[in-house]
Coordinates of C-alpha atoms in Angstrom, one line a residue:
X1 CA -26.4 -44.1 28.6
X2 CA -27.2 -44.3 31.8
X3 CA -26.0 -40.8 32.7
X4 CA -29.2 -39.2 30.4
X5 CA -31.7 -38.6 33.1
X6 CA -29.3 -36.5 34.9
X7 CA -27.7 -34.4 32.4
X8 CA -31.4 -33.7 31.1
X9 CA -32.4 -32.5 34.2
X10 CA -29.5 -30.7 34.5
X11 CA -30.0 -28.9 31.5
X12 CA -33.6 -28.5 30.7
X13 CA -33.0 -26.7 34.1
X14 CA -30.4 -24.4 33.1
X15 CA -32.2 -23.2 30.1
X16 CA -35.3 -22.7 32.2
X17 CA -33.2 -20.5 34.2
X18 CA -31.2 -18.9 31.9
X19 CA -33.4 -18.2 29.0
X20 CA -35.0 -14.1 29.0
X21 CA -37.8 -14.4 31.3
X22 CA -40.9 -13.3 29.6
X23 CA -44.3 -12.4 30.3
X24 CA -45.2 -11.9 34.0
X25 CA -47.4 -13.6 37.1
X26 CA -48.0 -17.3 37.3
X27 CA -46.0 -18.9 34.2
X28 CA -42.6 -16.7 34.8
X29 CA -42.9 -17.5 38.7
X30 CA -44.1 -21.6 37.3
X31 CA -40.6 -21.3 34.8
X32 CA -38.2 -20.6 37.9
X33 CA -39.7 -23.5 39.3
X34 CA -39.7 -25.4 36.7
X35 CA -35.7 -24.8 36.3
X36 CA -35.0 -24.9 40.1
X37 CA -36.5 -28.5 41.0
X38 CA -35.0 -29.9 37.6
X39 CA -31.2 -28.6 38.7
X40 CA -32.4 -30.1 42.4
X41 CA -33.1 -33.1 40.6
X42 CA -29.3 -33.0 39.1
X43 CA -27.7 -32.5 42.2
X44 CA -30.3 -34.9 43.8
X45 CA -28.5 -37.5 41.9
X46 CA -25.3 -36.7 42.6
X47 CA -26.1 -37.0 46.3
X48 CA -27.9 -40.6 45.8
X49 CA -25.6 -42.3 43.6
X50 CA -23.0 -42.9 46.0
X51 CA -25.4 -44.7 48.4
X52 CA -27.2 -46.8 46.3
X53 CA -25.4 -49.5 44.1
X54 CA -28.7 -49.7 41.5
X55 CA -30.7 -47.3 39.5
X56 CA -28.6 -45.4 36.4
X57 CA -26.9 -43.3 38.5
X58 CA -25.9 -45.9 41.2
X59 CA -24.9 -47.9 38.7
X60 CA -22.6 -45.7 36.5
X61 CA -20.7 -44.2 40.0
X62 CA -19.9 -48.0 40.7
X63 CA -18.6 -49.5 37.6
X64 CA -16.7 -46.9 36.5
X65 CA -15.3 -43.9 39.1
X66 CA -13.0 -45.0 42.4
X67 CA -13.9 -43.7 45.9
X68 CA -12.4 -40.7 46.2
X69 CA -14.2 -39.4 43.0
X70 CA -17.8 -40.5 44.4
X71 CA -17.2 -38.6 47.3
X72 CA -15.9 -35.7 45.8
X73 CA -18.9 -35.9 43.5
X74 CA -21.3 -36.0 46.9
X75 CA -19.5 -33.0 47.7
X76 CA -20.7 -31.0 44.6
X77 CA -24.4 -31.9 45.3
X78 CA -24.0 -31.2 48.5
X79 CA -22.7 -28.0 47.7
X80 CA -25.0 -27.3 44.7
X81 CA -28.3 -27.8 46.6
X82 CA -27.1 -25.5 49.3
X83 CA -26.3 -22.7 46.7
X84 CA -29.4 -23.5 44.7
X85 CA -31.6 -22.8 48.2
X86 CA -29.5 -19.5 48.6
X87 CA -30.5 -18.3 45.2
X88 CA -34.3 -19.7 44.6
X89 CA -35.6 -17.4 47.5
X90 CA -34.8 -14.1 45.7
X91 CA -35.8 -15.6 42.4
X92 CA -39.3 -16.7 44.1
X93 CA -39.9 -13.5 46.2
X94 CA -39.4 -11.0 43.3
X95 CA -42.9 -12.3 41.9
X96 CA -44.6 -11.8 45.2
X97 CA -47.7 -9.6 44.5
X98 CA -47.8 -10.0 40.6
X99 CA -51.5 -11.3 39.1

């Protein structure tokens, strides 16, 4: 249960991202961000939860994963924010000059 906040962010992002983007101007350019800073917020966690030992994240990494898993999953954040910051500039500047 206490993995929900997460995975909702997680996916509520993906399908933000994923889905056909439609229309044009403000609310396609207000979807990508929408779906970027909800993935962040996935990988946010995973970079958190190894450092602090409350919260539902914090929580779930201590009672129930050893070491070497937490770090590995610090790892993935780490590696999913920097390939989510790669990808969000072309995304973004694609909209530059639409109304």
């Amino acid at each position: 249960m206490a993995l929900v906040g997460p995975l909702f962010s997680l996916v509520s992002g993906l399908i933000a991202l994923l889905a056909p983007r439609r229309g044009r101007g403000f609310w396609r350019l207000f979807t990508i961000w929408f779906g970027v800073l909800s993935v962040q917020s996935f990988f946010g966690y995973l970079m958190t939860g190894p450092f602090v030992a409350y919260g539902d994240v914090g929580h779930a990494f201590r009672c129930s994963m050893p070491g070497r898993c937490v770090r590995r999953i610090l790892v993935v954040g780490l590696l999913g924010t920097f390939a989510l910051a790669g990808s969000s500039p072309n995304s973004c500047s694609a909209h530059r000059g639409e109304g």
